[in-house]
PDB file of C-alpha atoms in Angstrom:
ATOM      1  CA  MET A   1      -0.163  -0.057   0.142  1.00 92.00           C
ATOM      2  CA  ARG A   2       1.195   3.576  -0.874  1.00 94.00           C
ATOM      3  CA  LEU A   3       0.010   6.412   1.470  1.00 96.00           C
ATOM      4  CA  VAL A   4       0.440   9.965  -0.092  1.00 96.00           C
ATOM      5  CA  ILE A   5      -0.048  13.107   1.989  1.00 97.00           C
ATOM      6  CA  ALA A   6      -0.632  15.899   0.015  1.00 97.00           C
ATOM      7  CA  ARG A   7      -2.091  19.534  -0.976  1.00 97.00           C
ATOM      8  CA  CYS A   8      -4.027  18.670  -4.050  1.00 97.00           C
ATOM      9  CA  SER A   9      -6.883  19.102  -6.290  1.00 97.00           C
ATOM     10  CA  VAL A  10      -8.868  16.214  -7.821  1.00 96.00           C
ATOM     11  CA  ASP A  11     -11.336  16.185 -10.738  1.00 95.00           C
ATOM     12  CA  TYR A  12     -13.549  13.215 -11.801  1.00 93.00           C
ATOM     13  CA  ALA A  13     -14.735  12.691 -15.494  1.00 89.00           C
ATOM     14  CA  GLY A  14     -16.965  10.024 -16.383  1.00 84.00           C
ATOM     15  CA  ARG A  15     -20.646   9.757 -15.946  1.00 78.00           C
ATOM     16  CA  LEU A  16     -20.863  12.672 -14.272  1.00 81.00           C
ATOM     17  CA  THR A  17     -18.008  15.542 -13.283  1.00 87.00           C
ATOM     18  CA  ALA A  18     -16.815  16.629  -9.856  1.00 90.00           C
ATOM     19  CA  HIS A  19     -14.186  18.768  -8.469  1.00 94.00           C
ATOM     20  CA  LEU A  20     -12.298  18.929  -5.258  1.00 94.00           C
ATOM     21  CA  PRO A  21     -10.674  22.123  -4.661  1.00 96.00           C
ATOM     22  CA  SER A  22      -7.075  22.432  -3.240  1.00 96.00           C
ATOM     23  CA  ALA A  23      -6.515  20.985   0.398  1.00 96.00           C
ATOM     24  CA  PRO A  24      -4.183  18.726   2.193  1.00 96.00           C
ATOM     25  CA  ARG A  25      -5.495  15.183   1.753  1.00 96.00           C
ATOM     26  CA  LEU A  26      -4.515  11.682   2.090  1.00 96.00           C
ATOM     27  CA  ILE A  27      -4.174   9.451  -0.785  1.00 96.00           C
ATOM     28  CA  LEU A  28      -4.107   5.359  -0.864  1.00 95.00           C
ATOM     29  CA  VAL A  29      -3.076   3.469  -3.587  1.00 95.00           C
ATOM     30  CA  LYS A  30      -3.593  -0.237  -2.737  1.00 90.00           C
ATOM     31  CA  ALA A  31      -2.285  -3.324  -4.393  1.00 85.00           C
ATOM     32  CA  ASP A  32      -5.448  -4.195  -5.917  1.00 82.00           C
ATOM     33  CA  GLY A  33      -5.043  -0.832  -7.846  1.00 84.00           C
ATOM     34  CA  SER A  34      -7.671   1.274  -6.236  1.00 90.00           C
ATOM     35  CA  VAL A  35      -7.078   4.651  -5.489  1.00 94.00           C
ATOM     36  CA  SER A  36      -8.825   6.524  -2.612  1.00 94.00           C
ATOM     37  CA  ILE A  37      -8.768  10.417  -1.653  1.00 96.00           C
ATOM     38  CA  HIS A  38      -9.595  10.911   2.152  1.00 95.00           C
ATOM     39  CA  ALA A  39      -9.952  13.902   4.163  1.00 93.00           C
ATOM     40  CA  ASP A  40      -9.584  14.101   7.966  1.00 89.00           C
ATOM     41  CA  ASP A  41     -13.212  14.615   8.829  1.00 84.00           C
ATOM     42  CA  ARG A  42     -14.947  11.879   7.088  1.00 73.00           C
ATOM     43  CA  ALA A  43     -14.188   8.771   8.938  1.00 72.00           C
ATOM     44  CA  TYR A  44     -13.497   5.861   6.568  1.00 75.00           C
ATOM     45  CA  LYS A  45     -15.607   7.081   3.844  1.00 83.00           C
ATOM     46  CA  PRO A  46     -13.404   8.633   0.827  1.00 90.00           C
ATOM     47  CA  LEU A  47     -14.037  11.740  -0.852  1.00 92.00           C
ATOM     48  CA  ASN A  48     -13.431  10.198  -3.993  1.00 92.00           C
ATOM     49  CA  TRP A  49     -12.190   7.066  -5.500  1.00 90.00           C
ATOM     50  CA  MET A  50     -11.282   4.746  -8.221  1.00 90.00           C
ATOM     51  CA  SER A  51     -12.439   1.064  -7.724  1.00 86.00           C
ATOM     52  CA  PRO A  52     -10.260  -1.768  -9.536  1.00 84.00           C
ATOM     53  CA  PRO A  53      -9.195  -2.615 -12.158  1.00 86.00           C
ATOM     54  CA  CYS A  54      -7.862   0.671 -12.802  1.00 90.00           C
ATOM     55  CA  THR A  55      -4.318   1.879 -14.059  1.00 93.00           C
ATOM     56  CA  LEU A  56      -2.376   4.928 -12.451  1.00 94.00           C
ATOM     57  CA  LYS A  57      -0.047   7.014 -14.692  1.00 95.00           C
ATOM     58  CA  GLU A  58       1.987   9.630 -12.986  1.00 95.00           C
ATOM     59  CA  GLY A  59       2.651  12.735 -15.214  1.00 93.00           C
ATOM     60  CA  THR A  60       6.330  13.854 -16.559  1.00 91.00           C
ATOM     61  CA  GLY A  61       7.699  16.940 -17.821  1.00 90.00           C
ATOM     62  CA  ASP A  62       4.973  19.464 -18.080  1.00 88.00           C
ATOM     63  CA  GLU A  63       2.615  17.145 -16.566  1.00 91.00           C
ATOM     64  CA  GLU A  64       4.681  16.381 -13.741  1.00 92.00           C
ATOM     65  CA  GLY A  65       2.824  16.101 -10.522  1.00 94.00           C
ATOM     66  CA  VAL A  66      -0.384  15.210 -12.318  1.00 96.00           C
ATOM     67  CA  TRP A  67      -1.699  11.492 -11.683  1.00 96.00           C
ATOM     68  CA  THR A  68      -4.490  10.094 -13.875  1.00 96.00           C
ATOM     69  CA  VAL A  69      -6.307   7.115 -12.923  1.00 95.00           C
ATOM     70  CA  VAL A  70      -8.263   5.527 -15.600  1.00 94.00           C
ATOM     71  CA  ASN A  71     -10.777   2.547 -14.946  1.00 90.00           C
ATOM     72  CA  LYS A  72     -12.091  -0.138 -17.821  1.00 87.00           C
ATOM     73  CA  ALA A  73     -15.174   2.188 -18.244  1.00 88.00           C
ATOM     74  CA  GLY A  74     -12.814   4.963 -19.237  1.00 91.00           C
ATOM     75  CA  GLU A  75     -13.666   7.249 -16.405  1.00 92.00           C
ATOM     76  CA  LYS A  76     -11.096   9.379 -15.176  1.00 94.00           C
ATOM     77  CA  LEU A  77      -9.701  10.554 -11.910  1.00 95.00           C
ATOM     78  CA  ILE A  78      -7.084  13.271 -12.049  1.00 96.00           C
ATOM     79  CA  ILE A  79      -4.973  14.152  -9.113  1.00 97.00           C
ATOM     80  CA  THR A  80      -3.095  17.550  -9.294  1.00 97.00           C
ATOM     81  CA  MET A  81      -0.305  17.335  -6.758  1.00 96.00           C
ATOM     82  CA  GLU A  82       0.452  20.924  -5.537  1.00 96.00           C
ATOM     83  CA  GLU A  83       2.871  19.902  -2.480  1.00 96.00           C
ATOM     84  CA  VAL A  84       3.774  16.424  -1.471  1.00 96.00           C
ATOM     85  CA  LEU A  85       3.916  16.241   2.486  1.00 96.00           C
ATOM     86  CA  HIS A  86       4.656  12.236   2.811  1.00 96.00           C
ATOM     87  CA  ASP A  87       4.846   9.514   0.462  1.00 95.00           C
ATOM     88  CA  SER A  88       5.682   5.910   1.469  1.00 96.00           C
ATOM     89  CA  SER A  89       5.048   2.141   0.573  1.00 94.00           C
ATOM     90  CA  HIS A  90       4.444  -0.682   2.816  1.00 91.00           C
ATOM     91  CA  GLU A  91       3.767  -4.157   2.050  1.00 87.00           C
ATOM     92  CA  LEU A  92       0.879  -5.364   4.270  1.00 83.00           C
ATOM     93  CA  GLY A  93       0.738  -9.161   2.862  1.00 77.00           C
ATOM     94  CA  VAL A  94      -2.385 -11.266   2.525  1.00 69.00           C
ATOM     95  CA  ASP A  95      -5.125 -10.410   4.847  1.00 66.00           C
ATOM     96  CA  PRO A  96      -6.564 -13.169   6.725  1.00 62.00           C
ATOM     97  CA  GLY A  97     -10.173 -11.612   6.386  1.00 56.00           C
ATOM     98  CA  LEU A  98     -12.766 -10.761   8.918  1.00 53.00           C
ATOM     99  CA  ILE A  99     -13.771 -13.303  11.217  1.00 52.00           C
ATOM    100  CA  LYS A 100     -17.442 -12.835  11.463  1.00 54.00           C
ATOM    101  CA  ASP A 101     -19.223 -12.888  14.575  1.00 52.00           C
ATOM    102  CA  GLY A 102     -20.750 -16.558  15.451  1.00 56.00           C
ATOM    103  CA  VAL A 103     -24.376 -15.406  15.012  1.00 72.00           C
ATOM    104  CA  GLU A 104     -23.663 -13.463  12.137  1.00 83.00           C
ATOM    105  CA  ALA A 105     -22.117 -16.538  10.281  1.00 83.00           C
ATOM    106  CA  HIS A 106     -25.016 -18.695  11.372  1.00 87.00           C
ATOM    107  CA  LEU A 107     -27.468 -16.347  10.059  1.00 89.00           C
ATOM    108  CA  GLN A 108     -25.685 -16.524   6.801  1.00 90.00           C
ATOM    109  CA  GLU A 109     -25.641 -20.040   6.451  1.00 91.00           C
ATOM    110  CA  LEU A 110     -29.239 -20.453   7.749  1.00 92.00           C
ATOM    111  CA  LEU A 111     -30.513 -17.885   5.113  1.00 93.00           C
ATOM    112  CA  ALA A 112     -28.367 -19.383   2.391  1.00 92.00           C
ATOM    113  CA  ASP A 113     -30.361 -22.689   3.303  1.00 92.00           C
ATOM    114  CA  ARG A 114     -33.607 -20.833   3.560  1.00 92.00           C
ATOM    115  CA  ILE A 115     -33.677 -18.393   0.957  1.00 94.00           C
ATOM    116  CA  GLU A 116     -37.030 -18.285   0.037  1.00 92.00           C
ATOM    117  CA  THR A 117     -37.243 -16.169   3.709  1.00 92.00           C
ATOM    118  CA  LEU A 118     -36.405 -13.438   1.226  1.00 94.00           C
ATOM    119  CA  GLY A 119     -39.589 -14.004  -0.879  1.00 92.00           C
ATOM    120  CA  GLU A 120     -41.103 -16.625  -3.017  1.00 93.00           C
ATOM    121  CA  GLY A 121     -39.030 -17.376  -5.997  1.00 95.00           C
ATOM    122  CA  TYR A 122     -35.621 -16.785  -4.519  1.00 95.00           C
ATOM    123  CA  THR A 123     -32.601 -18.840  -5.624  1.00 96.00           C
ATOM    124  CA  LEU A 124     -29.435 -18.926  -4.198  1.00 96.00           C
ATOM    125  CA  ILE A 125     -26.416 -18.357  -6.588  1.00 96.00           C
ATOM    126  CA  ARG A 126     -23.510 -18.350  -3.769  1.00 95.00           C
ATOM    127  CA  ARG A 127     -22.687 -17.841  -0.243  1.00 94.00           C
ATOM    128  CA  GLU A 128     -19.525 -15.419   0.227  1.00 93.00           C
ATOM    129  CA  TYR A 129     -19.533 -14.171  -3.450  1.00 95.00           C
ATOM    130  CA  PRO A 130     -15.936 -12.675  -3.956  1.00 92.00           C
ATOM    131  CA  THR A 131     -15.418  -9.176  -5.050  1.00 90.00           C
ATOM    132  CA  ALA A 132     -12.227  -6.964  -5.357  1.00 88.00           C
ATOM    133  CA  ILE A 133     -13.148  -5.331  -2.068  1.00 88.00           C
ATOM    134  CA  GLY A 134     -14.372  -8.252  -0.001  1.00 89.00           C
ATOM    135  CA  PRO A 135     -16.911 -11.218  -0.198  1.00 93.00           C
ATOM    136  CA  VAL A 136     -20.755 -10.416  -0.354  1.00 95.00           C
ATOM    137  CA  ASP A 137     -22.638 -12.498   2.231  1.00 95.00           C
ATOM    138  CA  ILE A 138     -25.108 -14.163   0.029  1.00 96.00           C
ATOM    139  CA  LEU A 139     -25.683 -13.393  -3.849  1.00 97.00           C
ATOM    140  CA  CYS A 140     -29.092 -14.569  -5.366  1.00 97.00           C
ATOM    141  CA  ARG A 141     -31.800 -14.131  -7.960  1.00 96.00           C
ATOM    142  CA  ASP A 142     -35.484 -13.123  -7.197  1.00 96.00           C
ATOM    143  CA  ALA A 143     -38.313 -14.625  -8.692  1.00 94.00           C
ATOM    144  CA  ASP A 144     -38.025 -12.138 -11.840  1.00 95.00           C
ATOM    145  CA  GLY A 145     -34.328 -13.076 -12.555  1.00 95.00           C
ATOM    146  CA  GLN A 146     -33.020 -10.233 -10.943  1.00 97.00           C
ATOM    147  CA  THR A 147     -29.644 -10.433  -9.088  1.00 97.00           C
ATOM    148  CA  VAL A 148     -29.780  -9.690  -5.342  1.00 97.00           C
ATOM    149  CA  ALA A 149     -26.910  -8.953  -2.999  1.00 97.00           C
ATOM    150  CA  VAL A 150     -27.699  -9.775   0.560  1.00 97.00           C
ATOM    151  CA  GLU A 151     -25.374  -8.194   3.622  1.00 96.00           C
ATOM    152  CA  ILE A 152     -26.275 -10.029   7.045  1.00 93.00           C
ATOM    153  CA  LYS A 153     -25.546  -8.153  10.010  1.00 93.00           C
ATOM    154  CA  ARG A 154     -26.479  -9.148  13.649  1.00 89.00           C
ATOM    155  CA  ARG A 155     -27.312  -5.758  14.269  1.00 90.00           C
ATOM    156  CA  GLY A 156     -27.967  -3.599  11.129  1.00 93.00           C
ATOM    157  CA  GLU A 157     -26.289   0.002  11.400  1.00 94.00           C
ATOM    158  CA  ILE A 158     -25.476   2.521   9.036  1.00 94.00           C
ATOM    159  CA  ASP A 159     -21.774   1.322   8.514  1.00 93.00           C
ATOM    160  CA  GLY A 160     -23.395  -1.933   7.058  1.00 94.00           C
ATOM    161  CA  VAL A 161     -25.437  -0.077   4.693  1.00 95.00           C
ATOM    162  CA  GLU A 162     -22.510   1.851   3.539  1.00 95.00           C
ATOM    163  CA  GLN A 163     -20.798  -1.557   3.059  1.00 94.00           C
ATOM    164  CA  LEU A 164     -23.236  -3.005   1.046  1.00 96.00           C
ATOM    165  CA  THR A 165     -23.553   0.185  -0.976  1.00 95.00           C
ATOM    166  CA  ARG A 166     -19.771  -0.417  -2.453  1.00 95.00           C
ATOM    167  CA  TYR A 167     -20.563  -3.897  -3.032  1.00 95.00           C
ATOM    168  CA  LEU A 168     -23.536  -2.611  -5.172  1.00 96.00           C
ATOM    169  CA  GLU A 169     -21.542  -0.126  -7.153  1.00 94.00           C
ATOM    170  CA  LEU A 170     -18.964  -2.700  -7.978  1.00 93.00           C
ATOM    171  CA  LEU A 171     -21.611  -5.342  -8.902  1.00 95.00           C
ATOM    172  CA  ASN A 172     -23.328  -3.295 -11.058  1.00 95.00           C
ATOM    173  CA  ARG A 173     -20.472  -2.928 -13.318  1.00 93.00           C
ATOM    174  CA  ASP A 174     -20.469  -6.618 -14.206  1.00 93.00           C
ATOM    175  CA  PRO A 175     -22.712  -6.699 -17.152  1.00 93.00           C
ATOM    176  CA  HIS A 176     -23.315 -10.682 -16.328  1.00 93.00           C
ATOM    177  CA  LEU A 177     -25.096  -9.607 -13.086  1.00 94.00           C
ATOM    178  CA  ALA A 178     -26.339  -5.936 -13.412  1.00 95.00           C
ATOM    179  CA  PRO A 179     -28.844  -4.745 -12.707  1.00 96.00           C
ATOM    180  CA  VAL A 180     -28.268  -5.689  -8.839  1.00 97.00           C
ATOM    181  CA  ARG A 181     -30.055  -4.653  -6.180  1.00 97.00           C
ATOM    182  CA  GLY A 182     -29.393  -4.906  -2.331  1.00 97.00           C
ATOM    183  CA  VAL A 183     -31.190  -6.222   0.710  1.00 97.00           C
ATOM    184  CA  PHE A 184     -29.744  -5.434   4.265  1.00 97.00           C
ATOM    185  CA  ALA A 185     -30.839  -8.077   6.376  1.00 95.00           C
ATOM    186  CA  ALA A 186     -30.320  -8.249  10.377  1.00 93.00           C
ATOM    187  CA  GLN A 187     -31.885  -9.373  13.574  1.00 91.00           C
ATOM    188  CA  GLU A 188     -32.377  -5.721  14.406  1.00 93.00           C
ATOM    189  CA  ILE A 189     -31.924  -2.707  11.822  1.00 95.00           C
ATOM    190  CA  LYS A 190     -31.855   0.883  13.441  1.00 95.00           C
ATOM    191  CA  PRO A 191     -33.788   3.631  12.481  1.00 95.00           C
ATOM    192  CA  GLN A 192     -31.209   5.621  10.964  1.00 95.00           C
ATOM    193  CA  ALA A 193     -29.902   2.641   9.133  1.00 95.00           C
ATOM    194  CA  ARG A 194     -33.320   1.959   7.511  1.00 95.00           C
ATOM    195  CA  VAL A 195     -33.749   5.407   6.449  1.00 96.00           C
ATOM    196  CA  LEU A 196     -30.356   5.513   4.617  1.00 95.00           C
ATOM    197  CA  ALA A 197     -31.134   1.986   3.123  1.00 96.00           C
ATOM    198  CA  THR A 198     -34.453   3.182   1.731  1.00 95.00           C
ATOM    199  CA  ASP A 199     -33.056   6.641   0.484  1.00 95.00           C
ATOM    200  CA  ARG A 200     -30.442   4.102  -1.486  1.00 94.00           C
ATOM    201  CA  GLY A 201     -33.138   1.776  -2.603  1.00 96.00           C
ATOM    202  CA  ILE A 202     -31.950  -1.048  -0.838  1.00 97.00           C
ATOM    203  CA  GLY A 203     -34.578  -3.235   0.977  1.00 96.00           C
ATOM    204  CA  CYS A 204     -34.637  -4.138   4.606  1.00 97.00           C
ATOM    205  CA  GLN A 205     -35.282  -7.697   6.080  1.00 95.00           C
ATOM    206  CA  VAL A 206     -35.515  -8.237   9.636  1.00 94.00           C
ATOM    207  CA  LEU A 207     -34.381 -11.774  10.377  1.00 90.00           C
ATOM    208  CA  ASP A 208     -35.766 -14.127  13.162  1.00 89.00           C
ATOM    209  CA  TYR A 209     -33.005 -16.242  14.248  1.00 82.00           C
ATOM    210  CA  ASP A 210     -34.900 -19.228  15.988  1.00 82.00           C
ATOM    211  CA  ALA A 211     -37.529 -19.166  12.995  1.00 84.00           C
ATOM    212  CA  LEU A 212     -34.652 -19.643  10.604  1.00 83.00           C
ATOM    213  CA  ARG A 213     -33.195 -22.586  13.018  1.00 80.00           C
ATOM    214  CA  GLY A 214     -36.831 -23.983  13.027  1.00 75.00           C
ATOM    215  CA  ILE A 215     -37.510 -23.300  16.614  1.00 52.00           C
ATOM    216  CA  GLU A 216     -41.223 -22.663  17.386  1.00 46.00           C
ATOM    217  CA  ASP A 217     -42.217 -19.569  19.565  1.00 45.00           C
ATOM    218  CA  ASP A 218     -43.447 -21.138  22.631  1.00 43.00           C
ATOM    219  CA  LYS A 219     -45.604 -18.432  23.450  1.00 40.00           C
ATOM    220  CA  LEU A 220     -49.706 -18.688  23.458  1.00 36.00           C
ATOM    221  CA  ARG A 221     -51.014 -17.655  20.399  1.00 40.00           C
ATOM    222  CA  LEU A 222     -54.581 -16.566  19.516  1.00 36.00           C
ATOM    223  CA  PHE A 223     -54.388 -17.319  15.931  1.00 38.00           C
TER     224      PHE A 223
END
C-alpha cells in the first residue's frame, strides 16, 4: 500500500463530473489497483475513489505532479499535486479476512439454506460471493431473475448499509450480473440505517434467528 499526504485538487470525469478544490488530503493506492482520496473529517469514507481494475499514470515533464487514474469504463480521476508532504509504501501481505460474529456467520448459513425467507421464487447463486473489495454475504436471484446482493448483520447499523452500497456499486459494473439490487438483513435494524437504506433503494429484512433455525415460538397464540 502506498500512502501519500499532499496538498492537491481532484477532478473526476465519467458519468458525471466532480471537482475537489485544493486542500491537504490522504491518497491511498492499494495493491489491488484501487485509488481513494480521504479528508480528515469523513471517518473511513473517501471523498472520491476509483475501484479496481484501473491504471495509475504519474505525469512527467510538463505534466509532473499530475496523476491520472483510468478504469476499464474510461472514467478518469485526475489528481493534481501541489505539495507532497509524505510518500511511503508498505507491504501488508495477504489479509486473513474478517472473522464474523458467530451469530452473523450462522445467520448467513441459515438464510442461504432458507433463501425463500426473502421472498417466494428466490434462488441462491452462492454464499461469500467474491469481489475485489471483499465477499458479499449472499448473492441470489429473485422470482423475476434479477440479481440480489444480501448483506447480513446481527445488528443493522449505518456502516453495514455503507458496506452494501460499495458492493452494489462494484457488482453493477458486471454486465453478467447487472442490474443488482441490495437487501440489508439483520436481527435488528436501527432506524437511521433503515432510512439510509431506503434512500439508496436498498431493501431491509428483519431476520428471526429462532425461526430460521426451525425453533417454534412457545408463547401462547390467539391464531
